[in-house]
GROMACS .gro file of C-alpha atoms in nm:
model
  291
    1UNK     CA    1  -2.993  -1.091  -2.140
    2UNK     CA    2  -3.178  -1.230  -1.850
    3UNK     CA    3  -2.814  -1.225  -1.668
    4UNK     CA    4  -2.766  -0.847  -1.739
    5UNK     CA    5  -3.074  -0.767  -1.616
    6UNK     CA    6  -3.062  -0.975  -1.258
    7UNK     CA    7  -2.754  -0.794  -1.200
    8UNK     CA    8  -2.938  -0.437  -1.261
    9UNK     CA    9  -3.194  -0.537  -1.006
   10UNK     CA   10  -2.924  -0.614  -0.779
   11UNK     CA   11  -2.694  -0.400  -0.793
   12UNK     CA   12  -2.991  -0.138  -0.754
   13UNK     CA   13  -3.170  -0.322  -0.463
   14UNK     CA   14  -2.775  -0.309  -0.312
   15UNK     CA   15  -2.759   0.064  -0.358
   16UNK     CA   16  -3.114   0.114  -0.151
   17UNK     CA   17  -2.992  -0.142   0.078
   18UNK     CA   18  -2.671   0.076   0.180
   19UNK     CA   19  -2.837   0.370   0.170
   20UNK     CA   20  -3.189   0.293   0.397
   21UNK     CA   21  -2.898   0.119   0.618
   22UNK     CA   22  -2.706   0.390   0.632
   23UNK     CA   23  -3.017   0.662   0.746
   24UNK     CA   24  -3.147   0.421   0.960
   25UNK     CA   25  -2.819   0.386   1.166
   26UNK     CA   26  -2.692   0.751   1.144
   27UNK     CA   27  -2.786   0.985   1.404
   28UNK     CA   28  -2.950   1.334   1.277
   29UNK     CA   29  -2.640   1.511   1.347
   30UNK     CA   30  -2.422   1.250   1.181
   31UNK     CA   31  -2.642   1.224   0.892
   32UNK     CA   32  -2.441   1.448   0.626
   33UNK     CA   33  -2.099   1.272   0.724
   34UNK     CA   34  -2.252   0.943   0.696
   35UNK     CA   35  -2.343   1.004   0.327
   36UNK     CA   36  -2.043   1.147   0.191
   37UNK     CA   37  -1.841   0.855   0.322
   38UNK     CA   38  -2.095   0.625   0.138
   39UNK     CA   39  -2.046   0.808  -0.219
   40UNK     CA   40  -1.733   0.860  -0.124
   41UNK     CA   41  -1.654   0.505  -0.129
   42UNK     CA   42  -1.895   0.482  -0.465
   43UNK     CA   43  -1.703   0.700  -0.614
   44UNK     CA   44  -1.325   0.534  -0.514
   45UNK     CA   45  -1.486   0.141  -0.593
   46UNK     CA   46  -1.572   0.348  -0.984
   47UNK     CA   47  -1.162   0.490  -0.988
   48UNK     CA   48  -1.079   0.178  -0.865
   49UNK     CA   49  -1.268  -0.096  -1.040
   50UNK     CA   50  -1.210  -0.095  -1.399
   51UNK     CA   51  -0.822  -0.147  -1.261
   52UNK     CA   52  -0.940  -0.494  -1.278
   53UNK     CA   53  -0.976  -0.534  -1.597
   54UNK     CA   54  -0.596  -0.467  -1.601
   55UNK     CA   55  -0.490  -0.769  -1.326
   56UNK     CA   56  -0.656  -1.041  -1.571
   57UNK     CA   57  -0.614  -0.899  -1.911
   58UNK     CA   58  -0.289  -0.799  -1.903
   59UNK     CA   59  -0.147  -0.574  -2.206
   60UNK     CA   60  -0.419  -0.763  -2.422
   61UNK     CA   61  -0.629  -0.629  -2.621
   62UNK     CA   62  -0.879  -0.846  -2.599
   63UNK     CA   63  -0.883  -0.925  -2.247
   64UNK     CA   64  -1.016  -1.275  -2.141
   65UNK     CA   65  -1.337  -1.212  -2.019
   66UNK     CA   66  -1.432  -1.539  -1.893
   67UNK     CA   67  -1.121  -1.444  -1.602
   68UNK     CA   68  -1.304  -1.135  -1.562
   69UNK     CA   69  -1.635  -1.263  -1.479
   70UNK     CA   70  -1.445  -1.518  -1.230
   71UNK     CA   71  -1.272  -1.216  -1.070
   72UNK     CA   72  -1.642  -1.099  -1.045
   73UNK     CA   73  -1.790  -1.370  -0.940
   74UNK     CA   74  -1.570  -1.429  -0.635
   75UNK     CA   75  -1.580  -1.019  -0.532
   76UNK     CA   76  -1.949  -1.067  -0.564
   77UNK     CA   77  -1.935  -1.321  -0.324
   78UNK     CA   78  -1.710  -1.149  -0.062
   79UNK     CA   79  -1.948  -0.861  -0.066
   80UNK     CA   80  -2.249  -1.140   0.040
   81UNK     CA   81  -2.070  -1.272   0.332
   82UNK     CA   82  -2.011  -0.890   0.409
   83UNK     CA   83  -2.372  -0.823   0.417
   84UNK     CA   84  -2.395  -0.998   0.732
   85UNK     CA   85  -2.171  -0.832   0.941
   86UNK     CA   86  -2.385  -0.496   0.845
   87UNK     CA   87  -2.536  -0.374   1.151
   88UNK     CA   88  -2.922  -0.292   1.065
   89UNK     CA   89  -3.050  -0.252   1.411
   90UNK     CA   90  -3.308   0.026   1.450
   91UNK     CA   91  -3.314   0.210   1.716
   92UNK     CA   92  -3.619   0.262   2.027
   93UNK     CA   93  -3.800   0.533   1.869
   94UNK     CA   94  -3.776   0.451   1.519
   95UNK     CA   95  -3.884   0.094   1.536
   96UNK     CA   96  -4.185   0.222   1.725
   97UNK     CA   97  -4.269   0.416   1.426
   98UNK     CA   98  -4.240   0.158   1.235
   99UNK     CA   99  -4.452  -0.091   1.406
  100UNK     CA  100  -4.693   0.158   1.463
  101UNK     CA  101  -4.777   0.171   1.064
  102UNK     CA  102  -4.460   0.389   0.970
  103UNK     CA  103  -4.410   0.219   0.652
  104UNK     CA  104  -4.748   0.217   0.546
  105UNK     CA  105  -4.798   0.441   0.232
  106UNK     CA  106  -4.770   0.451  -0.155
  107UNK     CA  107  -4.482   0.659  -0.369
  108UNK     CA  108  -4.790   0.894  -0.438
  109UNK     CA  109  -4.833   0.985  -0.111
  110UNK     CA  110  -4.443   0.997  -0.036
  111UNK     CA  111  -4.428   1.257  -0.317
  112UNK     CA  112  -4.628   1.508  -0.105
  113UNK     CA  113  -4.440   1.535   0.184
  114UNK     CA  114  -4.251   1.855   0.217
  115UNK     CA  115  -3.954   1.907   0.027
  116UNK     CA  116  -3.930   1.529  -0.123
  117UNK     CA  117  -3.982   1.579  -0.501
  118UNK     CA  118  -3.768   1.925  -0.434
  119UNK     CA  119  -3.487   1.682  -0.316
  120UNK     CA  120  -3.571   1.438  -0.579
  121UNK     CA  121  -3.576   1.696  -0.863
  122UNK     CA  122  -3.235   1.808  -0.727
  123UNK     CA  123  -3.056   1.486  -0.683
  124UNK     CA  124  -3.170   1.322  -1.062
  125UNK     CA  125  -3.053   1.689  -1.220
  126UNK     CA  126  -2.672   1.682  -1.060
  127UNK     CA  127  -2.663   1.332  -1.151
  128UNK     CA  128  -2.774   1.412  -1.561
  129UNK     CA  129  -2.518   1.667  -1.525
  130UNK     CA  130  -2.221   1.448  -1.403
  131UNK     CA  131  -2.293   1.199  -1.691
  132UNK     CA  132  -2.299   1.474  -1.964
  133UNK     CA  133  -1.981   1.598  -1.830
  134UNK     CA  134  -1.812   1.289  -1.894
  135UNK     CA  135  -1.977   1.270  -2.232
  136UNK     CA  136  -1.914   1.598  -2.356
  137UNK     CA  137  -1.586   1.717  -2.205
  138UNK     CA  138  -1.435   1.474  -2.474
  139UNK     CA  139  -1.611   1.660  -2.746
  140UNK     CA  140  -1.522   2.058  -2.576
  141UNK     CA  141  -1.145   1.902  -2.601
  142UNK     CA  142  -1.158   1.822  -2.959
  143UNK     CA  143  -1.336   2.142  -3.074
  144UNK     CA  144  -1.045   2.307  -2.875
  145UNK     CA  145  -0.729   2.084  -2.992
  146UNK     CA  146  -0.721   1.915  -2.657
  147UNK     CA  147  -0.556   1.582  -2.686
  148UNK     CA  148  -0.721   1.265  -2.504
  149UNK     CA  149  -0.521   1.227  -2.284
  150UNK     CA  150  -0.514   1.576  -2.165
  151UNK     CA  151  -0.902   1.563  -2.125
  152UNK     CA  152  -0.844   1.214  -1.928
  153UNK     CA  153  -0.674   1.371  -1.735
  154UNK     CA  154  -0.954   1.649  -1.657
  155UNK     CA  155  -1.195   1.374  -1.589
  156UNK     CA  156  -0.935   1.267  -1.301
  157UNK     CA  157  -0.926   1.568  -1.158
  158UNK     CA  158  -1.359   1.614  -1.164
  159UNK     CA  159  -1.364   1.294  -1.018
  160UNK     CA  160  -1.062   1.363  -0.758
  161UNK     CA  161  -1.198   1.670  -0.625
  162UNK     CA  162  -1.608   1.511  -0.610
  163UNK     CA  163  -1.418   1.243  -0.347
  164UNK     CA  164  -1.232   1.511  -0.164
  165UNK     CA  165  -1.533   1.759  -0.117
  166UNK     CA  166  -1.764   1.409   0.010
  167UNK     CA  167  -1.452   1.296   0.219
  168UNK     CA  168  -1.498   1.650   0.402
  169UNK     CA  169  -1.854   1.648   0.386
  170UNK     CA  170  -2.003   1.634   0.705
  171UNK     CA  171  -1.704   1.866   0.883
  172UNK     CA  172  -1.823   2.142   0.606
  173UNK     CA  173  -2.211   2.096   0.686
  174UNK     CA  174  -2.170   2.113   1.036
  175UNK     CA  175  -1.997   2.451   0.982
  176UNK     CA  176  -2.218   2.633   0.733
  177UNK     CA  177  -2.514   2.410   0.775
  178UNK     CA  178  -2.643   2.216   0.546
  179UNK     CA  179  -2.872   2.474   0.319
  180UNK     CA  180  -2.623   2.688   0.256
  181UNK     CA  181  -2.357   2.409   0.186
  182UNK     CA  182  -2.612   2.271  -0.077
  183UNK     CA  183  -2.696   2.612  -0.247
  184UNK     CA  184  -2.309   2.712  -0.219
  185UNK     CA  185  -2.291   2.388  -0.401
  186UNK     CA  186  -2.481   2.412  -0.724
  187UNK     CA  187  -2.389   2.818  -0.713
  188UNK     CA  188  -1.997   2.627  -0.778
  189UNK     CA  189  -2.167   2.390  -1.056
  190UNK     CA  190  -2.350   2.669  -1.228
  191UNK     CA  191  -2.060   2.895  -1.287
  192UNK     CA  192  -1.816   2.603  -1.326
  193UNK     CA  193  -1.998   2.497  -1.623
  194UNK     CA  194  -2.066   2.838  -1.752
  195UNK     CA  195  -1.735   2.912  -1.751
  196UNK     CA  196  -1.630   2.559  -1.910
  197UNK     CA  197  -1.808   2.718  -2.198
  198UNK     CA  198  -1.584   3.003  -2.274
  199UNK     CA  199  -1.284   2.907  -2.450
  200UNK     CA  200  -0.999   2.933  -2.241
  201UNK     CA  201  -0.616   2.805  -2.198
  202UNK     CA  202  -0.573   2.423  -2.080
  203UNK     CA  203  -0.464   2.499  -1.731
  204UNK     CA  204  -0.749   2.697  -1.627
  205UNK     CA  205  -0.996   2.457  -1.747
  206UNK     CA  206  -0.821   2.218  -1.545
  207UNK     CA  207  -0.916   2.483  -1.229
  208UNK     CA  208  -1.269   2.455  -1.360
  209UNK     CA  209  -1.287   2.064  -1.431
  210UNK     CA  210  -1.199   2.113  -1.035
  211UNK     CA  211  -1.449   2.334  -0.910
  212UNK     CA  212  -1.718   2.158  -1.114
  213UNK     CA  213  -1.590   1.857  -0.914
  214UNK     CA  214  -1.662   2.008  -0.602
  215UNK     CA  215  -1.996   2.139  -0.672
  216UNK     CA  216  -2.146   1.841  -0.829
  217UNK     CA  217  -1.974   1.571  -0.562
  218UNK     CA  218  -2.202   1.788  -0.255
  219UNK     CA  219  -2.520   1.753  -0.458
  220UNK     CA  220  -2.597   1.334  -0.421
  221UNK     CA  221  -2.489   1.261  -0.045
  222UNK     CA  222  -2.694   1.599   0.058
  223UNK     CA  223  -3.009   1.512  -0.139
  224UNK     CA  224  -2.946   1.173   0.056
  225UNK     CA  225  -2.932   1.308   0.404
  226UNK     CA  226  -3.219   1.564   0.324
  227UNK     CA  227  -3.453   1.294   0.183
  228UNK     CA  228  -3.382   1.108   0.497
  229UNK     CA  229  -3.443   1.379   0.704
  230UNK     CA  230  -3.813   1.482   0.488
  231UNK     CA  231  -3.928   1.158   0.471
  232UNK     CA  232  -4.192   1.035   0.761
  233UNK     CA  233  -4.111   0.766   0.987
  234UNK     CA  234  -4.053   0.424   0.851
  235UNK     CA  235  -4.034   0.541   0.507
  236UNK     CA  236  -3.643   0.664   0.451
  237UNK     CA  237  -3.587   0.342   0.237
  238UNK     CA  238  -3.847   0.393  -0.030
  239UNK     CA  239  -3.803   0.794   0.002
  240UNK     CA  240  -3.429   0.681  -0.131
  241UNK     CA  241  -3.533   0.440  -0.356
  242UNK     CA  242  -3.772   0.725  -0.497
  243UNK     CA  243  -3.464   0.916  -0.508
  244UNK     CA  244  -3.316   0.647  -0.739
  245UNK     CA  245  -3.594   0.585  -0.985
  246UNK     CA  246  -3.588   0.974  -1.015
  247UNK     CA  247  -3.249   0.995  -1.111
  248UNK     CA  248  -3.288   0.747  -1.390
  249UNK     CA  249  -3.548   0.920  -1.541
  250UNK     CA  250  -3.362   1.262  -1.502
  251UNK     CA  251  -3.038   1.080  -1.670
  252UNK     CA  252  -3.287   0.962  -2.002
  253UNK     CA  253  -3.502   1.316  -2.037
  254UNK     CA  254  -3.235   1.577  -1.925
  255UNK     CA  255  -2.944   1.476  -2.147
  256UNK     CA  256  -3.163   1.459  -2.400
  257UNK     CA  257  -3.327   1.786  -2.378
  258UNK     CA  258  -3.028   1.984  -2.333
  259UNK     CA  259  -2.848   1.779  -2.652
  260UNK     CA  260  -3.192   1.931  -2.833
  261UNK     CA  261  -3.176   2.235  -2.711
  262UNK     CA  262  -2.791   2.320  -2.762
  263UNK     CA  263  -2.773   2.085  -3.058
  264UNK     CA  264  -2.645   2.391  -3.311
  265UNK     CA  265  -2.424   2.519  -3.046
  266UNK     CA  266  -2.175   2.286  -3.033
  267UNK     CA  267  -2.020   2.084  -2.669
  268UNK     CA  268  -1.983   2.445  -2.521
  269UNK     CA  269  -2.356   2.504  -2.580
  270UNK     CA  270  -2.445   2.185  -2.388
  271UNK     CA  271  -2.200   2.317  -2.102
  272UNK     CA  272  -2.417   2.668  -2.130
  273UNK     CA  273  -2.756   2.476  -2.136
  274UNK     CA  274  -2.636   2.260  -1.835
  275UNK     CA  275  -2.515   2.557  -1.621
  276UNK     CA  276  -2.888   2.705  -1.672
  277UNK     CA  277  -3.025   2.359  -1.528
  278UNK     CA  278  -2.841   2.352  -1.270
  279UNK     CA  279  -2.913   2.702  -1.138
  280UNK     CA  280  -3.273   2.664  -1.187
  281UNK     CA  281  -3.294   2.413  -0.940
  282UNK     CA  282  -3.167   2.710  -0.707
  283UNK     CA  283  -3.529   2.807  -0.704
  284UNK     CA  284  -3.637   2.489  -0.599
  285UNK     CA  285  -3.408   2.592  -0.257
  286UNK     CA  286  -3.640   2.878  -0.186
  287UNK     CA  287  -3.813   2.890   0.119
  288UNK     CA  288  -3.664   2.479   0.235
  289UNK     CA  289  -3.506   2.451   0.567
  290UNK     CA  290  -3.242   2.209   0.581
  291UNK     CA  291  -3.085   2.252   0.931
   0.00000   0.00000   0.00000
């Protein structure tokens, strides 16, 4: 138990790590790119991890877990000696912020600068959203005589398409700009999930599975980038980690309100409930400047 919950703490303190690094070191311009490579390469290490499992366990079914741990163990310790060939240099003008009290300031008072618990509200609702995807597609197959490995294979293609649409990111932003990339976005994840509600043949829930991808894979990188960009001088680390801490608490109320809410509607009611959500937070948009 005491295990399980050290590696929590770091594999969070890791996450806030890569992330202050990553808006410390990215130029404004850059910014948008700069996350969607990071969750880009989140979201490959997720495809690609569990693979593991399959180089020490074989066709078991009962895998050995003691080889897994080892296997762990000595990627955990790669990643260390990485750390310390991560540049964290600061540049002129931001370390004079910093010295000059930048960092100084509770959560409280980070909450009131402009457009941080907008970002914050955003960011933990596209997350709740991604995990009841995965939870309930399974459970919209069944009710529709999907088999599992048809709605595995729907997952893929979510997942797939969230990579692609970070991969292109910051080419995208620079385009449109990034307040019309994130409302485009969650306009996508709104009627994607609306539409996942209406019964419909396999193939064109596939094309939904894959413009749900798209929408929700723009929604963490940009709340990352805009938090960055919101929060004062000095304080882009804990206005992430904020970010964090809100999207736990957004993945333990929001699934469960929605479940309430659509319990006598079945999966495709949760689907309904979750495009609603979703396009509420549209309204958080109103009047915020991204660009």
């Amino acid at each position: 138990v005491i295990g399980t919950a050290l590696l929590g703490a770091g594999q969070l303190a890791c996450v806030v790590g890569q992330q202050a690094v990553v808006a410390n070191n990215a130029a404004a311009s850059r910014m948008d790119s700069a996350f969607g490579y990071l969750t880009f390469a989140a979201s490959l290490g997720q495809a690609l991890g569990p693979l593991a499992i399959s180089l020490v366990g074989g066709a078991a079914i009962r895998p050995d877990t003691q080889a897994i741990f080892l296997l762990s163990v000595g990627m955990s310790l790669v990643l260390f000696l990485a750390t310390f060939a991560v540049s964290s240099k600061v540049s002129g003008g931001k370390r004079k912020a910093v010295a000059s009290g930048g960092v100084n300031g509770s959560a409280l008072s980070l909450l009131r600068a402009p457009g941080v618990v907008r970002a914050v509200t955003t960011s933990a609702t596209v997350l709740a959203v991604v995990d009841l995807t995965m939870v309930y597609l399974p459970a919209l197959g069944s009710d529709r005589g999907l088999s599992a490995a048809t709605v595995g294979a729907m997952l893929t293609v979510r997942a797939v398409f969230s990579m692609i649409s970070r991969l292109l990111l910051g080419r995208v932003s620079r385009t449109i700009g990034r307040m019309r990339l994130l409302v485009l976005s969650l306009a996508l994840s709104t009627a994607a999930l609306a539409a996942a509600a209406v019964p419909m043949p396999a193939w064109l829930l596939f094309v939904v599975m894959a413009v749900l991808g798209l929408g929700l894979g723009i929604g963490q990188p940009l709340t990352m980038s805009w938090l960055s960009s919101q929060a004062p001088p000095g304080q882009r680390g804990r206005a992430l980690a904020l970010r964090l801490a809100g999207n736990r608490v957004g993945q333990v109320i929001l699934p469960s309100a929605i479940g309430a809410v659509a319990a006598g509607l079945g999966a495709g009611g949760v689907f309904l409930a979750s495009a609603v959500v979703v396009g509420g937070t549209l309204l958080l948009l109103r009047g915020v400047r991204l660009d």
